[in-house]
Coordinates of C-alpha atoms in Angstrom, one line a residue:
X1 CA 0.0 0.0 0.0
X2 CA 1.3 3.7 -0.8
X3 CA 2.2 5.5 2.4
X4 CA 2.0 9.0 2.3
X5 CA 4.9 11.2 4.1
X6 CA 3.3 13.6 6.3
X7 CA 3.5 17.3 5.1
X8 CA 5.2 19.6 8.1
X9 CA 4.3 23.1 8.6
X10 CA 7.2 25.2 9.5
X11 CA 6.5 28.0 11.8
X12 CA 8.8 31.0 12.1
X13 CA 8.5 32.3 16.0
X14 CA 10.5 35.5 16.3
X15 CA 11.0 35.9 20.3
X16 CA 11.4 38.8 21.8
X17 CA 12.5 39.4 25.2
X18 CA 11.7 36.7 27.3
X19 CA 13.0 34.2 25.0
X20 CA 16.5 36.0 24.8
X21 CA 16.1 36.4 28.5
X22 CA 16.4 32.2 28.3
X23 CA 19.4 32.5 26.1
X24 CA 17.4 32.3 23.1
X25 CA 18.4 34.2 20.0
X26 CA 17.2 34.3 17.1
X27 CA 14.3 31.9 15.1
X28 CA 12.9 29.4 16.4
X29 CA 11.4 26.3 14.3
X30 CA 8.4 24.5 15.7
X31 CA 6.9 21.2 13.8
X32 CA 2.9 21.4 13.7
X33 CA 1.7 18.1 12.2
X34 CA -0.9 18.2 9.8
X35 CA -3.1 15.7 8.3
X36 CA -1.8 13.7 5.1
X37 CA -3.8 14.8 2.2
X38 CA -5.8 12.0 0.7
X39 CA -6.6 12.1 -3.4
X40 CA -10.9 12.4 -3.3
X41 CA -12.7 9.2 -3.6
X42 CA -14.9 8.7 -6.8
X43 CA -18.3 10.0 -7.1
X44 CA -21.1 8.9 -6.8
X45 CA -22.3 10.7 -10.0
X46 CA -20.5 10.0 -12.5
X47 CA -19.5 6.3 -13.4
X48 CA -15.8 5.5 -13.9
X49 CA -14.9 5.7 -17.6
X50 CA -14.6 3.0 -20.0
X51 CA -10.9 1.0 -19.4
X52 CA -10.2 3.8 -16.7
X53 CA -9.9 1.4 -13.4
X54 CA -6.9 -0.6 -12.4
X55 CA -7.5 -4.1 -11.6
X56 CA -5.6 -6.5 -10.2
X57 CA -4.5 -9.7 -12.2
X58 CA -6.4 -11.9 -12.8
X59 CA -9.6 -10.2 -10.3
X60 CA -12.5 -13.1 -12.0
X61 CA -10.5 -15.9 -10.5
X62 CA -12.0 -16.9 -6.5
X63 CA -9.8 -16.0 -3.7
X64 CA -10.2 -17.2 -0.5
X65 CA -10.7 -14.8 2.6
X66 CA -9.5 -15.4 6.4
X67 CA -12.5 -12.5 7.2
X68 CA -11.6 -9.5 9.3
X69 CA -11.8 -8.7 13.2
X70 CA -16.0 -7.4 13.6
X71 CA -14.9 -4.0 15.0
X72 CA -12.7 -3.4 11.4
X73 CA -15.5 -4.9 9.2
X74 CA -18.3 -2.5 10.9
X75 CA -15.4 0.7 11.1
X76 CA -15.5 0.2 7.2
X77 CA -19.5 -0.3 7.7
X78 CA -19.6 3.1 9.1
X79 CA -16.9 4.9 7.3
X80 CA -18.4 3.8 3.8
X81 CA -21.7 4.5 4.5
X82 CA -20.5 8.2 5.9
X83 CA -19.3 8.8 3.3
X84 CA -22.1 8.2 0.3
X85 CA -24.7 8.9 2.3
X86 CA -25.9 5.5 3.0
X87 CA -27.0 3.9 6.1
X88 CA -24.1 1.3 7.4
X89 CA -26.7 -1.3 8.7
X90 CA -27.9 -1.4 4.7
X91 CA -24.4 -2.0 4.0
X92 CA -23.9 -4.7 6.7
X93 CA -26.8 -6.1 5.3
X94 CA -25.9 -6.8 2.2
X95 CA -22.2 -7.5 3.3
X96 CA -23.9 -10.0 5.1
X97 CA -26.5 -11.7 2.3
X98 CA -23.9 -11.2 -0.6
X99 CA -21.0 -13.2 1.2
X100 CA -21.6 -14.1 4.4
X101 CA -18.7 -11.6 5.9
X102 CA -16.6 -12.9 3.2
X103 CA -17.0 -15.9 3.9
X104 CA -18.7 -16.7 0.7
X105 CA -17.0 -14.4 -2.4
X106 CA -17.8 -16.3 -5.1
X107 CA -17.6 -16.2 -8.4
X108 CA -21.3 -17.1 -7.7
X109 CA -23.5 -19.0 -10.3
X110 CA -24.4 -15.8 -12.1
X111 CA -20.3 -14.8 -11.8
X112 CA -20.5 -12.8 -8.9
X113 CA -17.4 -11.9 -7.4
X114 CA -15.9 -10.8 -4.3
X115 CA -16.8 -9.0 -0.9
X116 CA -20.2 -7.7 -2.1
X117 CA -21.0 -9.6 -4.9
X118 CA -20.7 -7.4 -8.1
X119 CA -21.1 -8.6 -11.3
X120 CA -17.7 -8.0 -13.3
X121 CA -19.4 -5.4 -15.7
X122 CA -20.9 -3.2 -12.8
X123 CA -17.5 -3.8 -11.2
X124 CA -15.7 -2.0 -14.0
X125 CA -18.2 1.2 -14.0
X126 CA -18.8 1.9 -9.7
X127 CA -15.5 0.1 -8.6
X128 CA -13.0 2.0 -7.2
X129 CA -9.4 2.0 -5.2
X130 CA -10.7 3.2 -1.6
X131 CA -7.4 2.1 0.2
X132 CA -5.1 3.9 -2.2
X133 CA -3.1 0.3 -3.2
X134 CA -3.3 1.7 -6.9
X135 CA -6.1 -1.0 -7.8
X136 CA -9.5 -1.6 -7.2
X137 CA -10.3 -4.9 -6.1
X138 CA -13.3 -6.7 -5.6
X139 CA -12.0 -9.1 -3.5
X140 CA -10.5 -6.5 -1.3
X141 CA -13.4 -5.6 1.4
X142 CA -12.2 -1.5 1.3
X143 CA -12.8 -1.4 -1.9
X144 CA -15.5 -3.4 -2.2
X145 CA -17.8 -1.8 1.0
X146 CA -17.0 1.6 -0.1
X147 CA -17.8 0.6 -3.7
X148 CA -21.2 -0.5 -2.7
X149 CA -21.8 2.6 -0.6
X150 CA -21.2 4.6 -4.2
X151 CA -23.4 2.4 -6.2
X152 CA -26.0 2.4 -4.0
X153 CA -25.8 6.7 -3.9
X154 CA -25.6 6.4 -7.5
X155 CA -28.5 4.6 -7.9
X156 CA -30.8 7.0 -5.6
X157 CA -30.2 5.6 -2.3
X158 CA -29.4 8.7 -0.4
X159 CA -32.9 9.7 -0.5
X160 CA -34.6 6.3 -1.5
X161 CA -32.8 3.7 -0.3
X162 CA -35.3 1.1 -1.1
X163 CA -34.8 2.2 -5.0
X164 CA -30.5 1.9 -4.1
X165 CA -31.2 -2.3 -2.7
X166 CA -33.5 -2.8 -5.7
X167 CA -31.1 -1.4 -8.2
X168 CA -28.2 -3.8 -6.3
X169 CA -30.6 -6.7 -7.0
X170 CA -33.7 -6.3 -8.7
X171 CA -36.2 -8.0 -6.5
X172 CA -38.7 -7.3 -4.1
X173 CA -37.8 -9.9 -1.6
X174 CA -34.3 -8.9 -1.8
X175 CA -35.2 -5.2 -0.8
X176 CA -37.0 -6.7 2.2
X177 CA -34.6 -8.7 3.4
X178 CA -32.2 -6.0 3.2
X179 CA -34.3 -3.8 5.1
X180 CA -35.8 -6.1 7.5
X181 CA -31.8 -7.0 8.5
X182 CA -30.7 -3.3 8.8
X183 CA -33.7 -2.7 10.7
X184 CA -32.4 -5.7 13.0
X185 CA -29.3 -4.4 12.9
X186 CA -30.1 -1.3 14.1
X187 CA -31.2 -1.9 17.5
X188 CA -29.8 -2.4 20.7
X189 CA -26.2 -0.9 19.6
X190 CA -23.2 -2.1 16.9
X191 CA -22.5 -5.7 18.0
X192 CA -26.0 -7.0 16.8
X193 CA -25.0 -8.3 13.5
X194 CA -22.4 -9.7 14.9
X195 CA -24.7 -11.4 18.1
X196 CA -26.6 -12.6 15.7
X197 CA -23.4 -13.9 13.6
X198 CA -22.3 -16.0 15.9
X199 CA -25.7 -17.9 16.5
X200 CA -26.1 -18.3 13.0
X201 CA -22.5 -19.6 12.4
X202 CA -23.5 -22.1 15.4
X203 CA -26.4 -23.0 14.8
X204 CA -25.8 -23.9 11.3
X205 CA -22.1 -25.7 12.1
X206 CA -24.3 -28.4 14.7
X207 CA -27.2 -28.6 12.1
X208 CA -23.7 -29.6 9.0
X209 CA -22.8 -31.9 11.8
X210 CA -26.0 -33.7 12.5
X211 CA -26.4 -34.5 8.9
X212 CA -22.6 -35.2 8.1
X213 CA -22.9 -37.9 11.5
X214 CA -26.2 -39.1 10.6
X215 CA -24.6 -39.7 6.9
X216 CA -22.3 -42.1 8.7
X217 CA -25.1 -44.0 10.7
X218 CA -26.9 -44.5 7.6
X219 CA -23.8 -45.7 5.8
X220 CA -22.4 -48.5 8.2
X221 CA -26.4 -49.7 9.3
X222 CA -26.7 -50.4 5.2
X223 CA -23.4 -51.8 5.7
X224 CA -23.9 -54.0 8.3
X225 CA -27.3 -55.2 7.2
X226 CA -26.2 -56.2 4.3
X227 CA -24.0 -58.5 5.9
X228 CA -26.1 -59.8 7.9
X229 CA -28.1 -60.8 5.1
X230 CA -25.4 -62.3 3.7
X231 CA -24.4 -64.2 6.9
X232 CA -28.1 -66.1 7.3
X233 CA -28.2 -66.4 3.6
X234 CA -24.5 -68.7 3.9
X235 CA -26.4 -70.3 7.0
X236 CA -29.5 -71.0 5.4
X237 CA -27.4 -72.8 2.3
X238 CA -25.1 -74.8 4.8
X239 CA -28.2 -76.2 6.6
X240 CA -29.4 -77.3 3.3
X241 CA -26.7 -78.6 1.7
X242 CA -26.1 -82.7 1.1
X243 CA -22.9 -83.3 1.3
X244 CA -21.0 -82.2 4.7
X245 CA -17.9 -80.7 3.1
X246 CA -20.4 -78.2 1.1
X247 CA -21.8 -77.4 4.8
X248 CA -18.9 -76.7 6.4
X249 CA -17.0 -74.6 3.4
X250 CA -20.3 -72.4 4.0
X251 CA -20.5 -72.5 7.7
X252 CA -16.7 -71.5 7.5
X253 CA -18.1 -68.4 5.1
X254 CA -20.7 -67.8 7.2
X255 CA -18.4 -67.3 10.2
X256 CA -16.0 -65.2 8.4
X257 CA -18.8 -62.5 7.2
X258 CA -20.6 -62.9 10.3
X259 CA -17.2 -61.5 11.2
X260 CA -17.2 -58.7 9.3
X261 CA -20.9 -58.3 10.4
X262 CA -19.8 -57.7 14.4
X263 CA -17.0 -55.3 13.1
X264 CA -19.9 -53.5 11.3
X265 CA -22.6 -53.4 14.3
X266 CA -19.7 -52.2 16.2
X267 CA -18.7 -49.1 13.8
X268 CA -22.6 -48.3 14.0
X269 CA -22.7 -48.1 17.3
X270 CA -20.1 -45.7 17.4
X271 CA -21.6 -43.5 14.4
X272 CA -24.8 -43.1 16.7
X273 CA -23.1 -42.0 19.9
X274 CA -21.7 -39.3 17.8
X275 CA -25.0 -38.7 16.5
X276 CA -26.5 -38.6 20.0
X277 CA -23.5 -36.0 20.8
X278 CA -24.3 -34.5 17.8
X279 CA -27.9 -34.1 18.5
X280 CA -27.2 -32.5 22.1
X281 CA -25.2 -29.9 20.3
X282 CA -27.9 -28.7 18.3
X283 CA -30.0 -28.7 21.4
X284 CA -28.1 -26.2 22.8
X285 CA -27.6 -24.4 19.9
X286 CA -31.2 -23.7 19.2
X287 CA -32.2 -23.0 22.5
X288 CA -29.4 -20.5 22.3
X289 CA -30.9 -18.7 19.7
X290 CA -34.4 -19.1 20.5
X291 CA -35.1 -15.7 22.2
X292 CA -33.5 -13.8 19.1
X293 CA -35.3 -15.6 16.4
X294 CA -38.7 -13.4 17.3
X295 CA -38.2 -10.6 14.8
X296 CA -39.0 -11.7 11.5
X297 CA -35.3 -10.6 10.3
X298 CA -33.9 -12.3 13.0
X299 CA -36.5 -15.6 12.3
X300 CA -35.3 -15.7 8.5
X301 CA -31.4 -15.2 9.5
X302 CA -31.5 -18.4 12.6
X303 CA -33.9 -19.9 10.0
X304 CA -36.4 -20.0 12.6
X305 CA -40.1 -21.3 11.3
X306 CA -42.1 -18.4 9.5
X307 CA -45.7 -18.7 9.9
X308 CA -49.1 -17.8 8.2
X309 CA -52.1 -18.5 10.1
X310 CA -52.5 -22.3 10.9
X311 CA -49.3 -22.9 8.5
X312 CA -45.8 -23.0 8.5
X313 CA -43.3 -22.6 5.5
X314 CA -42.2 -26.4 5.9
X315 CA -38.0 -25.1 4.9
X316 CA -36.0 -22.4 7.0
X317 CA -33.4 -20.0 5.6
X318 CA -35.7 -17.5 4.0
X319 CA -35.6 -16.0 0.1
X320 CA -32.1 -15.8 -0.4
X321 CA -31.4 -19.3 0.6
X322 CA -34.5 -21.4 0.0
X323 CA -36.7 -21.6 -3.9
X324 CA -39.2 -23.5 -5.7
X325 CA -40.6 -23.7 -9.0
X326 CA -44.0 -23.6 -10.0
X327 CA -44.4 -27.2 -11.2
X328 CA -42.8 -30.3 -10.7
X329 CA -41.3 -32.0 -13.6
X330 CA -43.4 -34.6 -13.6
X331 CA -46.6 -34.9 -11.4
X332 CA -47.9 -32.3 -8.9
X333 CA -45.5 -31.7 -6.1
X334 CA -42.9 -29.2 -5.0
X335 CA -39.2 -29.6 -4.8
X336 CA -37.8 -26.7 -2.6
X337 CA -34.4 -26.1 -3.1
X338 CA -32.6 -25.6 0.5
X339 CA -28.6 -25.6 1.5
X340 CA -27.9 -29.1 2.7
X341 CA -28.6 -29.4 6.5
X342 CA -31.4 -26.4 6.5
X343 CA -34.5 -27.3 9.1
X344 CA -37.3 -28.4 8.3
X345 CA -40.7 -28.0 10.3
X346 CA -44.0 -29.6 10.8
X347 CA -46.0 -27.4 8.1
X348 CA -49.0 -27.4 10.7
X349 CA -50.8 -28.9 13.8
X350 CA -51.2 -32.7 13.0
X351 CA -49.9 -36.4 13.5
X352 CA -47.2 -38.8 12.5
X353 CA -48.8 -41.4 9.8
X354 CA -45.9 -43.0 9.0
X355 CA -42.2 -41.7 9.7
X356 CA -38.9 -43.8 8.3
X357 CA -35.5 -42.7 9.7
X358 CA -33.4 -44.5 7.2
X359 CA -33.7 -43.7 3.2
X360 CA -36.2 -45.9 1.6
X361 CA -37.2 -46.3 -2.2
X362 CA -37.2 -43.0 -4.1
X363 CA -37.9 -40.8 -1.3
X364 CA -34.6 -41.3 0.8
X365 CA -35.8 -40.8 4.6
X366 CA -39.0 -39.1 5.2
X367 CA -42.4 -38.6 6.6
X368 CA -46.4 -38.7 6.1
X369 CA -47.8 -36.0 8.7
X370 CA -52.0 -35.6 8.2
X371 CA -53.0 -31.9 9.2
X372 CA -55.2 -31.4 11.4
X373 CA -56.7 -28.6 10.1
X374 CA -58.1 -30.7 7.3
X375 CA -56.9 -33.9 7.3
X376 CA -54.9 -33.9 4.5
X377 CA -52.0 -35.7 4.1
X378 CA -48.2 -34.1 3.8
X379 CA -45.2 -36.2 2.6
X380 CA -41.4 -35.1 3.0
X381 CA -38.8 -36.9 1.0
X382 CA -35.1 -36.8 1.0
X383 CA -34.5 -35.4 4.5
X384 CA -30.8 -36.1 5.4
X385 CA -31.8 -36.6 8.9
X386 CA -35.3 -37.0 11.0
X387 CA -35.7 -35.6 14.6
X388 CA -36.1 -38.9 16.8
X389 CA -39.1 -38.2 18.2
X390 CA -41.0 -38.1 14.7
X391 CA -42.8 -41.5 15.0
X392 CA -45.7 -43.0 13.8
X393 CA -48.9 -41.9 15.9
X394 CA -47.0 -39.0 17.7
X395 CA -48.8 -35.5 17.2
X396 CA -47.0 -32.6 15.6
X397 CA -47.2 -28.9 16.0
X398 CA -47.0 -26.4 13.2
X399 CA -43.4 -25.2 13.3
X400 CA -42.0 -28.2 15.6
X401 CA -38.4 -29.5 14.0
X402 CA -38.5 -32.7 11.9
X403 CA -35.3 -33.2 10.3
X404 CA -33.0 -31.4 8.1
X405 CA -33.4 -30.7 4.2
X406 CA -31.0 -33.7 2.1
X407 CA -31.1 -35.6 -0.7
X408 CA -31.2 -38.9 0.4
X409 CA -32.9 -41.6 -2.3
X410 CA -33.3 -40.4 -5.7
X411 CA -32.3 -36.8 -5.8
X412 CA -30.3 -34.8 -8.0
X413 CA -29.0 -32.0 -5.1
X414 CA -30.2 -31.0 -1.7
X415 CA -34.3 -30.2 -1.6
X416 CA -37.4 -31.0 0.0
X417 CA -40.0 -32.7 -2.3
X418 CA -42.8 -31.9 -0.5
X419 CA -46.6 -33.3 -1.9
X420 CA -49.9 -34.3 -1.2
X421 CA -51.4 -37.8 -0.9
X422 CA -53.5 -38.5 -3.1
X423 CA -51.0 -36.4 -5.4
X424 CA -54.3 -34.1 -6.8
X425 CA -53.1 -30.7 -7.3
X426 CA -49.7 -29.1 -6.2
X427 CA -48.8 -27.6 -3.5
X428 CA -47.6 -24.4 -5.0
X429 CA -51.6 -23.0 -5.8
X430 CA -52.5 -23.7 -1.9
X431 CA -53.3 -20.1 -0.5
X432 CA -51.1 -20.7 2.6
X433 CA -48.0 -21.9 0.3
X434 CA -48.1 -18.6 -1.6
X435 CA -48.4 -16.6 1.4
X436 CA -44.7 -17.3 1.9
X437 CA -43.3 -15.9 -1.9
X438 CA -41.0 -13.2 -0.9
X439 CA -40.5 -14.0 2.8
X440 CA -40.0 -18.2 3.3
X441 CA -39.2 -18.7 -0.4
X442 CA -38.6 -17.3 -4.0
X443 CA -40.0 -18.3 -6.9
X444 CA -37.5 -20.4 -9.3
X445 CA -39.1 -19.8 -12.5
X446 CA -40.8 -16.3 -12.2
X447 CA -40.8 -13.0 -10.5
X448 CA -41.6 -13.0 -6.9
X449 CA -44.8 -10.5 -6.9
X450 CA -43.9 -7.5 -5.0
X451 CA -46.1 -6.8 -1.6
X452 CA -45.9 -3.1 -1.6
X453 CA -43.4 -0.2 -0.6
X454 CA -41.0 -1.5 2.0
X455 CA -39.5 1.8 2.7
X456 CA -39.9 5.8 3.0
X457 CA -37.7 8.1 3.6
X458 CA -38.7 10.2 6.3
X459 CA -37.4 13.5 7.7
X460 CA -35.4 12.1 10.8
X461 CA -34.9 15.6 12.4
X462 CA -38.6 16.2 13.0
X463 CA -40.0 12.7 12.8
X464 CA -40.7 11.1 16.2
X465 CA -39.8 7.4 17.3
X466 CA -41.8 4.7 16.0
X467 CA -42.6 1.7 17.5
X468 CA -44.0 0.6 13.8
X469 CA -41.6 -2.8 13.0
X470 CA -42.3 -1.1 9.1
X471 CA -40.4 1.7 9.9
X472 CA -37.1 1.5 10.0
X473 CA -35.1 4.7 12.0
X474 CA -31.8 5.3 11.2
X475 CA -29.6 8.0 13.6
X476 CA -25.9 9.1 12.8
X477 CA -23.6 7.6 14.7
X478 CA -19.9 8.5 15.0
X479 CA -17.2 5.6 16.4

């Protein structure tokens, strides 16, 4: 990085008697410091010209990121958004959607790249150097936070900043979510998004584990009933065979897989004490976060169960993480794409039909629930794991934990395949299901409908307090 020498001021002090009293005589130079000069940082009205920014080699290849300390990540927050214009929890927000803290920098499916996400060719006309290394990188998280701040001012958000999230990513729920998380992230002081950091990264960590261990108890139980299978199969063919040296060659078999067998009853043993260790962790984990998952924002970020009426959106994780298309592609069902290990939830009041903990057929490990509100019946299919206490006859209630979202039997990546029995019409045109667009879900295969304005700007010097969760107040704050 450039360093730039600090300027001194020279100041000429011609003393008169009391200094030549002290033996003093003539000038005397005194050094008064004076703040380095910095070049301006790029506007926010006018884009950067065509082949006029610097970047670094190579900038579309992924780099990974060891993160930065929380106080130096929310000093840029706040020093970004100071300068444009732009509230610093909107900018935490979307640090925090984009990449996860930088956790997450892409190059994304849509290419996607570094600390905030921009798209190479938006890159290239609102990037800019902000700590004066000669190049603007997106991968750098100066240059990238305080490139965000401009391109949001650029695109109206000093006075709109609804219109600034939209133009970042041009959808309604987006612009909620953005909101509803700088509204979370403006209360109670700076360290919320980083509170509420730290539960998530927990909470999600035990929730990987569970479904990594559980992987492992599925995987030896095959394992070892298969040779078990094998082992009476050799038995039943010894018992029944003529001649005595047949017998014993498969009695000696018999004994040698029933071997193996003991070995394998042994390793799944093991696999489900770490399981059970497993499942205590995530215990404690949830209840951990159970008093800050209240707030809708804070619900959808601990992927806490959102809920409409007598329903439940059956997936947690909220737009950004969790879609679904409009039809299945083959019969009527729904096959909501999730992150591997994302909770699922009892979709409302009801009972246990038929539960099975290890994958079976097509459907990998599931569930029939029938609702109580109607009687209907629910199946979930390729759950990686199933809560212990889903068994057959138990009774549910809407959001209670059921497993986590897999894709165990046949599936192509990690989803729920959710449907109705008999399989009559699809879940996507029930009322309660379409409640959730924009909130619980986006739509794969068309625009999410927009549910009306999501922000004003109001004038904060004369506009009172509101205890209205809609309206979000933002004060100037100075670290």
């Amino acid at each position: 990085m450039r360093r730039l020498l600090p300027t001194l001021a020279v100041l000429v002090v011609a003393l008169g008697g009391a200094a030549g009293a002290a033996g003093a005589s003539g000038p005397v130079f005194t050094i008064v410091p004076s703040t380095p000069t910095m070049a301006p940082l790029a506007s926010a009205e006018t884009p950067n010209s065509s082949g006029g920014l610097v970047l670094p080699p190579a900038y579309l290849a992924r780099r990974e990121s060891a993160g930065l300390p929380f106080p130096v990540l929310q000093g840029l927050w706040q020093k970004a958004g100071a300068t444009y214009g732009i509230p610093w929890q909107v900018l935490a927000a979307i640090n925090k959607v984009e990449s996860n803290f930088g956790r997450n920098m892409g190059p994304s499916s849509a290419g996607a790249i570094g600390w905030m996400q921009f798209m190479p060719s938006t890159w290239q006309r609102w990037g800019m150097d902000a700590n004066g290394d000669g190049v603007a990188d997106p991968w750098n998280p100066d240059d990238a936070i305080f490139a965000a701040a401009r391109y949001l001012a650029a695109a109206g958000g000093r006075t709109d900043i609804s219109r600034g999230v939209f133009a970042y990513n041009h959808a309604q729920w987006y612009v909620d979510e953005i909101l509803g998380l700088a509204r979370l992230y403006g209360q109670n002081g700076f360290d919320i998004p980083f509170t509420y950091d730290r539960l998530q990264v927990n909470l999600q960590a035990a929730e990987k584990a569970i479904a990594t261990q559980n992987r492992a108890v599925v995987s030896a139980t095959v394992e070892e009933r298969r040779l078990a299978r094998r082992t009476r199969a050799l038995y039943a063919k010894a018992d029944a065979a003529p001649m005595l040296t047949n017998r014993l060659a498969l009695e000696k078999r018999a004994f040698q897989i029933g071997t193996k067998q003991v070995a394998a009853a042994a390793s799944v043993a093991a696999a489900k004490r770490k399981l059970k260790a497993a499942e205590k962790a995530l215990e404690k984990a949830r209840s951990s976060t159970l008093t800050s998952s209240f707030t809708p924002s804070g619900a959808s970020l601990l992927a806490a169960p959102l809920y409409q009426g007598d329903y439940v959106f059956p997936v947690g994780g909220g737009a950004s993480l969790v879609s679904v298309g409009h039809h299945h592609h083959d019969y009527p069902a729904a096959d909501i794409a999730a992150p591997e290990g994302s909770p699922l939830y009892a979709l409302t009041d009801g009972f246990i039909v038929d539960a099975w903990h290890m994958p079976s057929g097509s459907c990998g490990i599931g569930l029939t629930m029938r609702a109580a509100v109607d009687g209907r019946l629910w199946t979930y299919c390729h759950m990686s794991y199933e809560e212990p206490g889903i068994q057959a006859g138990r009774a549910v209630s809407a959001g209670q934990p059921v497993g986590l979202v897999g894709q165990t039997g046949h599936a192509t990546g990690p989803h729920l395949h959710l449907q109705l029995h008999p399989a009559s019409s699809y879940p996507q045109v029930e009322p309660w299901f379409e409640a959730f667009a924009g909130s619980a879900f986006r739509w794969q295969d068309a625009p999410t409908m927009d549910v009306g304005p999501v922000f004003e700007v109001v004038d904060g010097g004369s506009a009172p307090p509101s205890d209205d969760p809609a309206v979000i107040m933002f004060t100037a704050e100075r670290s």
